[in-house]
C-alpha cells in the first residue's frame, strides 16, 4: 500500500490567450494561426508553473510538479482558498509562508534536509508527504496536530523527536526506507493510528507499546534486523528470464507491472518490479515472503528471479544496470480484486464501485478462505502486514461453474460459530486468494 502525489489539474479562471481574438485573414493568416496554435500549446505547458496564470482568489488546487523550482514563489501565500498544493519533483530546500487554508501538501522528490518551519503554521493540514527527499530530521518546529497522514518514506532519518507523539489524530504513518534505530515511546500516544510502515530500517527490536495500540491494523516491519527473512520453499522452480515468453500487460501499480506469460508451455503471471524499493520497503522481502507460502487460499508463487545489485537509496529510482527482480505466479482465471485501494479521503479504508454486491454465502466463503490463509501464515511465523480488500482476489464459483451456486446452507439464518466452516463448505459460493504481501 503505497500513494504518491496526485495530479491536480483543476485550475479556475485561467488567463490564456484565445486564438479567436486574433484578427487575421487570408491564407497567410491561416498559416500563421496554425503555427501560433502550436506555440500556445507549448506555452500552456510552461504556463502551468506560473502563479500569475491562476486566479489567486478562487484557486483551490495547484499542481506545480516538475516546474524546476529551486525556490517556491512567495506569491503562493496569496491564495486564500488553496486546499491542495503539489510541489513535488523540484529542487526545493525550503518553503515560504503558505496559505493557512492548506489541507494537503505534497513535497516529495525535493532537496529538503529538514521539514521547513512554514509547515508548522498550517492549522488545517491533514496530509503531508516529504517522501524521497533528503530528510535528516523533522526540523525544530513541531508538526501541525491536525495531521492524519504523514509520509516520510525513503529519506535519511536516523531518529524521530518525542514531539511526534503529539500528533494524536494520526491514522497513517509511513516511515519505511530510512535509517531508524529506535522509535520514540510517544508514538504510543497515537491512539487513532491504523497503519504504520517501518520496513527497511535498522530496528533491533519492536517496542512493546505497539501491542497496546488497539486500532493498529496494518504494520510493515520486514527488512529490519529484528525480522528474519522468510525461507524459500524447497519446491520453487528455478526461473531463467530467457525461458519467459512475456505477453500482454494485465495491470500496473507504483512498484510493479504484471504481465501474462508462458513458461515451459504453461500460462503464468509475471510480476516485474520497477525498482529495489517501494513505499512498503524492499521488494525482495515481499518476494521472499510470498515464495515461502504454499496454501490454496494464497496466490501461489512458482518461482522468482533476482539479478544484479539491488541496493538503492531512492525508492523512485531503478536498481542500476543489470538489476532485475520478478516473480512468477500461478495463472488464476476468473479471479478479480475484492476492492480498490483507499482514496485520499478514506485514508485507510478500501473503496468499492457503486455496483459491488456479494451474497451472504459469498461473503462467508471469502471470509473463511482468508481466515484459513492467515491461520497458515501465522503458523509459519509470517505476517501479511497489508490485509486489504484490494489485496484479496475472489472468484464467483457459481458463475464459474465450480460450486453450489451459493444456495447451500440457505436454511441456516444464523449459524453458530462451530457450524461456520460447514456452512461455508456447503455453500461453495466463492473462492478467495490472498495476494501482495
Short mmCIF file of C-alpha atoms in Angstrom, two decimals:
data_model
loop_
_atom_site.label_atom_id
_atom_site.label_comp_id
_atom_site.label_asym_id
_atom_site.label_seq_id
_atom_site.Cartn_x
_atom_site.Cartn_y
_atom_site.Cartn_z
CA UNK A 1 0.00 0.00 0.00
CA UNK A 2 1.76 2.77 -1.20
CA UNK A 3 0.45 6.57 -2.52
CA UNK A 4 2.37 9.38 -4.12
CA UNK A 5 1.40 12.83 -5.27
CA UNK A 6 -1.83 13.41 -7.14
CA UNK A 7 -2.11 15.17 -10.48
CA UNK A 8 -4.36 18.09 -9.68
CA UNK A 9 -5.42 19.71 -12.91
CA UNK A 10 -8.41 21.86 -11.96
CA UNK A 11 -7.24 25.44 -12.29
CA UNK A 12 -10.05 28.03 -12.11
CA UNK A 13 -10.10 31.19 -14.18
CA UNK A 14 -7.02 30.52 -16.31
CA UNK A 15 -5.92 33.64 -18.21
CA UNK A 16 -4.96 32.22 -21.60
CA UNK A 17 -4.84 33.99 -24.93
CA UNK A 18 -7.60 32.77 -27.21
CA UNK A 19 -6.86 32.17 -30.87
CA UNK A 20 -10.30 33.59 -31.57
CA UNK A 21 -9.05 37.02 -30.51
CA UNK A 22 -6.50 37.12 -33.33
CA UNK A 23 -7.73 39.45 -36.04
CA UNK A 24 -6.17 37.93 -39.17
CA UNK A 25 -7.43 36.90 -42.56
CA UNK A 26 -6.43 35.05 -45.73
CA UNK A 27 -4.19 32.07 -46.35
CA UNK A 28 -1.13 33.72 -44.80
CA UNK A 29 -3.11 34.37 -41.65
CA UNK A 30 -4.25 30.72 -41.52
CA UNK A 31 -0.63 29.55 -41.85
CA UNK A 32 0.38 31.92 -39.04
CA UNK A 33 -2.54 30.80 -36.91
CA UNK A 34 -1.54 27.13 -37.14
CA UNK A 35 1.98 27.92 -36.05
CA UNK A 36 0.76 30.19 -33.30
CA UNK A 37 -1.61 27.49 -32.01
CA UNK A 38 1.36 25.16 -31.58
CA UNK A 39 3.25 27.87 -29.75
CA UNK A 40 0.28 28.44 -27.47
CA UNK A 41 0.14 24.72 -26.61
CA UNK A 42 3.80 24.81 -25.65
CA UNK A 43 3.18 27.96 -23.65
CA UNK A 44 0.30 26.27 -21.84
CA UNK A 45 2.61 23.55 -20.51
CA UNK A 46 5.02 26.13 -19.11
CA UNK A 47 2.17 28.36 -18.04
CA UNK A 48 1.10 25.73 -15.50
CA UNK A 49 4.12 26.66 -13.41
CA UNK A 50 3.42 30.42 -13.40
CA UNK A 51 1.37 31.55 -10.41
CA UNK A 52 0.31 34.60 -12.41
CA UNK A 53 -1.71 32.31 -14.69
CA UNK A 54 -4.14 31.44 -11.89
CA UNK A 55 -6.91 33.38 -10.20
CA UNK A 56 -5.43 33.64 -6.72
CA UNK A 57 -8.78 34.32 -5.06
CA UNK A 58 -10.66 31.24 -6.27
CA UNK A 59 -7.96 28.62 -6.94
CA UNK A 60 -8.24 25.65 -4.57
CA UNK A 61 -5.62 23.30 -6.08
CA UNK A 62 -2.17 23.96 -7.51
CA UNK A 63 -0.13 21.44 -9.50
CA UNK A 64 3.47 22.70 -9.54
CA UNK A 65 5.22 19.37 -10.07
CA UNK A 66 8.32 19.24 -12.28
CA UNK A 67 8.49 23.02 -12.61
CA UNK A 68 12.23 23.37 -11.99
CA UNK A 69 11.76 25.47 -8.86
CA UNK A 70 14.74 25.93 -6.55
CA UNK A 71 12.62 28.43 -4.60
CA UNK A 72 8.84 28.50 -4.43
CA UNK A 73 7.48 32.00 -5.23
CA UNK A 74 6.35 33.86 -2.11
CA UNK A 75 3.19 34.79 -4.03
CA UNK A 76 1.79 31.35 -3.16
CA UNK A 77 0.82 32.77 0.24
CA UNK A 78 -1.69 34.97 -1.58
CA UNK A 79 -4.01 32.08 -2.47
CA UNK A 80 -6.53 32.22 0.41
CA UNK A 81 -8.72 29.34 -0.84
CA UNK A 82 -5.90 26.90 -1.60
CA UNK A 83 -6.59 23.42 -0.19
CA UNK A 84 -4.15 21.19 -2.10
CA UNK A 85 -0.60 22.07 -3.16
CA UNK A 86 1.76 19.74 -5.05
CA UNK A 87 5.36 20.96 -5.38
CA UNK A 88 6.86 17.52 -5.96
CA UNK A 89 9.96 16.81 -8.05
CA UNK A 90 11.55 20.22 -7.93
CA UNK A 91 14.82 21.30 -6.27
CA UNK A 92 13.35 22.95 -3.18
CA UNK A 93 15.30 23.18 0.08
CA UNK A 94 12.86 25.39 1.99
CA UNK A 95 9.34 26.81 1.69
CA UNK A 96 7.92 30.33 2.06
CA UNK A 97 4.82 31.09 4.06
CA UNK A 98 1.90 29.02 2.81
CA UNK A 99 -1.89 29.66 2.82
CA UNK A 100 -3.45 28.78 6.17
CA UNK A 101 -6.30 27.07 4.29
CA UNK A 102 -3.98 24.27 3.08
CA UNK A 103 -5.11 20.70 3.90
CA UNK A 104 -2.87 18.61 1.64
CA UNK A 105 0.80 19.25 0.83
CA UNK A 106 2.92 17.03 -1.43
CA UNK A 107 6.63 17.91 -1.44
CA UNK A 108 8.21 14.59 -2.45
CA UNK A 109 11.33 14.33 -4.57
CA UNK A 110 12.91 17.62 -3.45
CA UNK A 111 16.17 18.52 -1.69
CA UNK A 112 14.83 19.18 1.82
CA UNK A 113 17.09 18.07 4.69
CA UNK A 114 14.52 19.12 7.31
CA UNK A 115 10.82 19.93 7.20
CA UNK A 116 10.59 23.72 6.77
CA UNK A 117 9.14 25.80 9.65
CA UNK A 118 6.39 27.07 7.33
CA UNK A 119 4.64 23.68 7.63
CA UNK A 120 4.15 24.10 11.38
CA UNK A 121 1.96 27.15 10.79
CA UNK A 122 -0.75 25.26 8.85
CA UNK A 123 -3.67 24.67 11.26
CA UNK A 124 -5.80 22.61 8.82
CA UNK A 125 -3.14 20.37 7.32
CA UNK A 126 -4.26 16.73 7.35
CA UNK A 127 -1.99 15.08 4.75
CA UNK A 128 1.75 15.74 4.33
CA UNK A 129 4.33 14.00 2.13
CA UNK A 130 8.09 14.54 2.14
CA UNK A 131 8.76 11.18 0.54
CA UNK A 132 12.06 10.63 -1.30
CA UNK A 133 13.72 13.82 -0.17
CA UNK A 134 16.95 14.09 1.84
CA UNK A 135 15.45 14.49 5.30
CA UNK A 136 17.85 14.02 8.20
CA UNK A 137 15.46 15.50 10.77
CA UNK A 138 11.88 16.66 11.07
CA UNK A 139 13.04 20.20 11.86
CA UNK A 140 12.80 22.24 15.03
CA UNK A 141 9.18 23.35 14.76
CA UNK A 142 6.54 20.76 15.77
CA UNK A 143 4.27 19.49 13.04
CA UNK A 144 0.59 20.57 12.98
CA UNK A 145 -1.54 18.48 15.40
CA UNK A 146 -4.25 18.30 12.73
CA UNK A 147 -2.18 15.77 10.69
CA UNK A 148 -3.81 12.41 9.96
CA UNK A 149 -1.49 11.11 7.22
CA UNK A 150 2.29 11.61 7.24
CA UNK A 151 4.58 10.17 4.55
CA UNK A 152 8.33 10.27 5.34
CA UNK A 153 9.27 7.21 3.29
CA UNK A 154 12.68 6.97 1.63
CA UNK A 155 14.76 9.53 3.49
CA UNK A 156 17.84 9.58 5.75
CA UNK A 157 16.17 9.78 9.15
CA UNK A 158 18.11 8.13 11.98
CA UNK A 159 15.87 9.31 14.83
CA UNK A 160 12.47 10.87 15.45
CA UNK A 161 11.60 13.53 18.05
CA UNK A 162 9.42 12.78 21.06
CA UNK A 163 7.17 15.61 19.90
CA UNK A 164 5.90 13.30 17.14
CA UNK A 165 3.59 11.75 19.73
CA UNK A 166 1.58 14.98 19.93
CA UNK A 167 0.03 14.11 16.58
CA UNK A 168 -2.79 12.22 18.27
CA UNK A 169 -5.08 12.37 15.22
CA UNK A 170 -2.59 10.41 13.12
CA UNK A 171 -4.09 7.43 11.25
CA UNK A 172 -1.41 6.64 8.67
CA UNK A 173 2.34 6.99 9.38
CA UNK A 174 4.79 5.87 6.71
CA UNK A 175 8.47 5.62 7.75
CA UNK A 176 9.86 2.84 5.54
CA UNK A 177 13.29 3.07 3.87
CA UNK A 178 15.02 5.22 6.47
CA UNK A 179 17.81 4.55 8.98
CA UNK A 180 15.82 4.45 12.21
CA UNK A 181 17.43 2.51 15.05
CA UNK A 182 14.68 3.23 17.58
CA UNK A 183 11.23 4.76 17.89
CA UNK A 184 10.11 7.41 20.40
CA UNK A 185 7.79 5.97 23.03
CA UNK A 186 5.50 8.96 22.46
CA UNK A 187 4.19 7.31 19.27
CA UNK A 188 2.23 5.07 21.63
CA UNK A 189 0.01 8.10 22.31
CA UNK A 190 -1.28 7.96 18.71
CA UNK A 191 -4.39 6.03 19.68
CA UNK A 192 -6.02 6.62 16.28
CA UNK A 193 -3.08 5.11 14.35
CA UNK A 194 -4.23 2.38 11.97
CA UNK A 195 -1.30 1.94 9.58
CA UNK A 196 2.42 2.04 10.42
CA UNK A 197 5.15 1.37 7.87
CA UNK A 198 8.56 0.65 9.44
CA UNK A 199 10.08 -1.66 6.84
CA UNK A 200 13.72 -1.41 5.78
CA UNK A 201 15.07 0.47 8.77
CA UNK A 202 17.63 -0.57 11.42
CA UNK A 203 15.35 -1.51 14.30
CA UNK A 204 16.95 -4.18 16.54
CA UNK A 205 13.61 -4.85 18.25
CA UNK A 206 9.97 -3.76 18.21
CA UNK A 207 8.77 -1.67 21.16
CA UNK A 208 6.23 -3.38 23.46
CA UNK A 209 3.84 -0.42 23.29
CA UNK A 210 2.98 -1.43 19.73
CA UNK A 211 0.84 -4.22 21.18
CA UNK A 212 -1.18 -1.67 23.14
CA UNK A 213 -2.30 0.30 20.08
CA UNK A 214 -5.82 -1.02 19.72
CA UNK A 215 -6.55 0.48 16.26
CA UNK A 216 -3.25 -0.50 14.65
CA UNK A 217 -4.27 -2.82 11.82
CA UNK A 218 -1.53 -2.64 9.18
CA UNK A 219 2.10 -3.00 10.29
CA UNK A 220 5.10 -3.46 7.97
CA UNK A 221 8.44 -4.34 9.60
CA UNK A 222 10.31 -6.51 7.07
CA UNK A 223 13.92 -5.65 6.32
CA UNK A 224 14.85 -4.76 9.91
CA UNK A 225 17.48 -6.64 11.98
CA UNK A 226 14.70 -7.81 14.31
CA UNK A 227 12.93 -9.69 11.48
CA UNK A 228 14.35 -12.88 9.98
CA UNK A 229 13.99 -13.24 6.20
CA UNK A 230 11.42 -15.79 5.09
CA UNK A 231 12.92 -19.09 3.87
CA UNK A 232 12.05 -20.11 0.32
CA UNK A 233 10.04 -23.28 -0.37
CA UNK A 234 12.03 -26.28 -1.48
CA UNK A 235 9.61 -26.76 -4.38
CA UNK A 236 10.36 -23.42 -6.02
CA UNK A 237 11.21 -23.57 -9.68
CA UNK A 238 14.48 -22.11 -10.96
CA UNK A 239 13.48 -19.24 -13.26
CA UNK A 240 15.52 -18.00 -16.19
CA UNK A 241 14.44 -14.84 -17.95
CA UNK A 242 15.06 -16.31 -21.39
CA UNK A 243 12.52 -19.06 -20.63
CA UNK A 244 9.72 -16.50 -20.21
CA UNK A 245 7.58 -15.51 -23.18
CA UNK A 246 6.05 -12.24 -21.96
CA UNK A 247 2.63 -11.25 -23.23
CA UNK A 248 0.03 -8.59 -22.56
CA UNK A 249 0.13 -6.28 -19.55
CA UNK A 250 -2.54 -7.26 -17.01
CA UNK A 251 -2.07 -4.39 -14.59
CA UNK A 252 0.38 -1.84 -13.27
CA UNK A 253 0.98 -0.26 -9.86
CA UNK A 254 3.52 2.18 -8.47
CA UNK A 255 6.11 -0.54 -7.83
CA UNK A 256 5.47 -3.25 -10.44
CA UNK A 257 3.92 -4.34 -13.72
CA UNK A 258 2.05 -7.66 -14.04
CA UNK A 259 2.09 -9.39 -17.43
CA UNK A 260 0.68 -12.58 -18.81
CA UNK A 261 3.40 -15.02 -19.89
CA UNK A 262 4.23 -18.55 -20.94
CA UNK A 263 6.77 -20.62 -19.06
CA UNK A 264 7.62 -24.15 -20.28
CA UNK A 265 4.32 -24.29 -22.14
CA UNK A 266 2.15 -23.18 -19.21
CA UNK A 267 0.31 -19.87 -18.78
CA UNK A 268 1.55 -17.85 -15.79
CA UNK A 269 1.50 -14.29 -14.50
CA UNK A 270 4.81 -12.45 -14.13
CA UNK A 271 5.27 -9.57 -11.69
CA UNK A 272 8.13 -7.32 -12.79
CA UNK A 273 9.37 -4.86 -10.20
CA UNK A 274 10.42 -1.37 -11.28
CA UNK A 275 12.95 -0.69 -8.50
CA UNK A 276 14.50 -2.38 -5.46
CA UNK A 277 12.46 -0.25 -3.03
CA UNK A 278 8.81 0.72 -2.74
CA UNK A 279 6.74 2.59 -0.17
CA UNK A 280 6.48 -0.67 1.78
CA UNK A 281 10.24 -1.38 1.97
CA UNK A 282 12.44 -3.71 -0.06
CA UNK A 283 10.56 -5.50 -2.81
CA UNK A 284 12.74 -8.58 -2.40
CA UNK A 285 11.27 -9.04 1.10
CA UNK A 286 7.80 -9.25 -0.44
CA UNK A 287 9.08 -11.76 -2.97
CA UNK A 288 10.70 -13.99 -0.36
CA UNK A 289 7.66 -13.94 1.92
CA UNK A 290 5.36 -14.76 -0.99
CA UNK A 291 7.57 -17.64 -2.11
CA UNK A 292 7.61 -19.14 1.38
CA UNK A 293 3.86 -19.82 1.36
CA UNK A 294 2.00 -22.73 -0.21
CA UNK A 295 -1.72 -22.69 0.57
CA UNK A 296 -4.84 -22.89 -1.63
CA UNK A 297 -6.10 -19.54 -0.30
CA UNK A 298 -2.86 -17.69 -1.06
CA UNK A 299 -1.92 -16.79 -4.63
CA UNK A 300 0.84 -19.28 -5.36
CA UNK A 301 4.29 -18.12 -6.40
CA UNK A 302 6.04 -20.63 -8.63
CA UNK A 303 9.47 -19.01 -8.53
CA UNK A 304 11.38 -15.75 -8.76
CA UNK A 305 14.43 -14.23 -10.37
CA UNK A 306 16.79 -11.67 -8.86
CA UNK A 307 19.70 -10.38 -10.88
CA UNK A 308 22.21 -7.61 -10.24
CA UNK A 309 22.80 -5.42 -7.24
CA UNK A 310 19.61 -4.15 -5.65
CA UNK A 311 20.85 -1.71 -3.02
CA UNK A 312 19.46 1.73 -3.72
CA UNK A 313 18.64 4.75 -1.54
CA UNK A 314 15.84 6.12 -3.68
CA UNK A 315 12.58 4.23 -3.92
CA UNK A 316 11.65 6.06 -7.07
CA UNK A 317 14.80 5.12 -8.96
CA UNK A 318 15.86 1.96 -10.70
CA UNK A 319 18.25 -0.65 -9.40
CA UNK A 320 21.10 0.17 -11.71
CA UNK A 321 22.43 -1.52 -14.80
CA UNK A 322 21.68 -5.22 -14.91
CA UNK A 323 19.27 -5.20 -11.94
CA UNK A 324 16.12 -7.28 -12.30
CA UNK A 325 13.55 -8.66 -9.87
CA UNK A 326 10.48 -10.60 -10.89
CA UNK A 327 8.11 -13.24 -9.58
CA UNK A 328 6.29 -15.99 -11.47
CA UNK A 329 2.77 -16.55 -10.16
CA UNK A 330 0.05 -19.08 -10.82
CA UNK A 331 -2.45 -18.21 -13.53
CA UNK A 332 -5.78 -17.58 -11.78
CA UNK A 333 -8.55 -17.19 -14.39
CA UNK A 334 -11.85 -15.76 -13.23
CA UNK A 335 -10.37 -14.01 -10.18
CA UNK A 336 -10.60 -10.26 -9.60
CA UNK A 337 -9.81 -7.84 -6.79
CA UNK A 338 -12.35 -7.70 -4.00
CA UNK A 339 -11.96 -3.93 -3.64
CA UNK A 340 -9.95 -0.92 -4.72
CA UNK A 341 -7.21 0.91 -2.78
CA UNK A 342 -8.10 3.67 -0.31
CA UNK A 343 -8.68 7.17 -1.60
CA UNK A 344 -7.25 10.38 -0.22
CA UNK A 345 -10.46 10.96 1.70
CA UNK A 346 -10.89 7.41 3.05
CA UNK A 347 -7.17 7.30 4.13
CA UNK A 348 -7.04 3.67 5.30
CA UNK A 349 -10.37 2.31 4.11
CA UNK A 350 -10.70 0.46 0.82
CA UNK A 351 -13.08 1.79 -1.80
CA UNK A 352 -15.64 -0.11 -3.85
CA UNK A 353 -17.52 0.60 -7.07
CA UNK A 354 -21.20 1.51 -6.53
CA UNK A 355 -22.36 -1.70 -8.24
CA UNK A 356 -20.31 -4.02 -5.95
CA UNK A 357 -22.56 -6.69 -4.43
CA UNK A 358 -21.96 -10.02 -2.67
CA UNK A 359 -24.42 -12.53 -1.31
CA UNK A 360 -24.26 -13.76 2.27
CA UNK A 361 -22.85 -17.17 1.29
CA UNK A 362 -20.22 -15.47 -0.89
CA UNK A 363 -19.07 -13.22 1.94
CA UNK A 364 -18.92 -16.16 4.32
CA UNK A 365 -16.84 -18.18 1.85
CA UNK A 366 -14.46 -15.26 1.23
CA UNK A 367 -14.02 -14.60 4.95
CA UNK A 368 -13.40 -18.28 5.62
CA UNK A 369 -10.80 -18.51 2.86
CA UNK A 370 -8.87 -15.51 4.13
CA UNK A 371 -9.07 -16.76 7.73
CA UNK A 372 -7.59 -20.08 6.64
CA UNK A 373 -4.84 -18.27 4.74
CA UNK A 374 -3.94 -16.16 7.78
CA UNK A 375 -4.00 -19.22 10.03
CA UNK A 376 -1.45 -20.85 7.74
CA UNK A 377 0.75 -17.72 7.62
CA UNK A 378 0.78 -17.26 11.38
CA UNK A 379 1.60 -20.92 11.94
CA UNK A 380 4.62 -20.32 9.70
CA UNK A 381 5.66 -17.21 11.72
CA UNK A 382 4.67 -14.94 8.84
CA UNK A 383 2.52 -11.81 8.95
CA UNK A 384 0.89 -10.36 5.85
CA UNK A 385 1.00 -6.73 7.02
CA UNK A 386 -1.19 -5.41 4.21
CA UNK A 387 -4.51 -7.24 4.51
CA UNK A 388 -6.84 -5.11 2.40
CA UNK A 389 -9.74 -5.93 0.12
CA UNK A 390 -7.65 -4.76 -2.83
CA UNK A 391 -5.09 -7.43 -1.92
CA UNK A 392 -7.70 -10.18 -1.95
CA UNK A 393 -8.63 -11.96 -5.16
CA UNK A 394 -12.01 -13.64 -5.36
CA UNK A 395 -13.99 -15.70 -7.83
CA UNK A 396 -17.71 -16.30 -8.09
CA UNK A 397 -17.76 -20.08 -8.17
CA UNK A 398 -21.41 -20.18 -9.21
CA UNK A 399 -20.66 -18.13 -12.33
CA UNK A 400 -17.51 -20.17 -12.92
CA UNK A 401 -19.44 -23.41 -12.62
CA UNK A 402 -17.30 -24.53 -9.72
CA UNK A 403 -19.72 -24.83 -6.87
CA UNK A 404 -23.18 -24.96 -5.48
CA UNK A 405 -24.28 -21.57 -6.75
CA UNK A 406 -24.47 -20.03 -3.29
CA UNK A 407 -27.67 -21.83 -2.39
CA UNK A 408 -26.24 -24.29 0.11
CA UNK A 409 -26.76 -23.52 3.76
CA UNK A 410 -29.69 -21.25 2.98
CA UNK A 411 -31.71 -22.75 5.80
CA UNK A 412 -29.26 -21.54 8.43
CA UNK A 413 -30.22 -17.97 9.14
CA UNK A 414 -27.65 -17.52 11.93
CA UNK A 415 -25.20 -20.41 12.09
CA UNK A 416 -23.31 -20.92 15.32
CA UNK A 417 -19.54 -20.43 15.26
CA UNK A 418 -18.99 -24.19 15.28
CA UNK A 419 -21.01 -24.53 12.09
CA UNK A 420 -19.47 -21.63 10.14
CA UNK A 421 -16.94 -23.87 8.46
CA UNK A 422 -19.61 -26.39 7.47
CA UNK A 423 -21.92 -23.65 6.19
CA UNK A 424 -19.19 -22.18 4.00
CA UNK A 425 -18.26 -25.63 2.71
CA UNK A 426 -21.85 -26.34 1.76
CA UNK A 427 -22.36 -23.01 0.01
CA UNK A 428 -19.21 -23.21 -2.14
CA UNK A 429 -20.25 -19.75 -3.32
CA UNK A 430 -16.83 -18.18 -3.81
CA UNK A 431 -13.10 -18.76 -3.61
CA UNK A 432 -10.68 -16.19 -2.18
CA UNK A 433 -6.91 -15.91 -2.51
CA UNK A 434 -4.67 -13.58 -0.52
CA UNK A 435 -2.04 -11.72 -2.55
CA UNK A 436 0.55 -8.88 -2.38
CA UNK A 437 2.36 -9.16 0.93
#
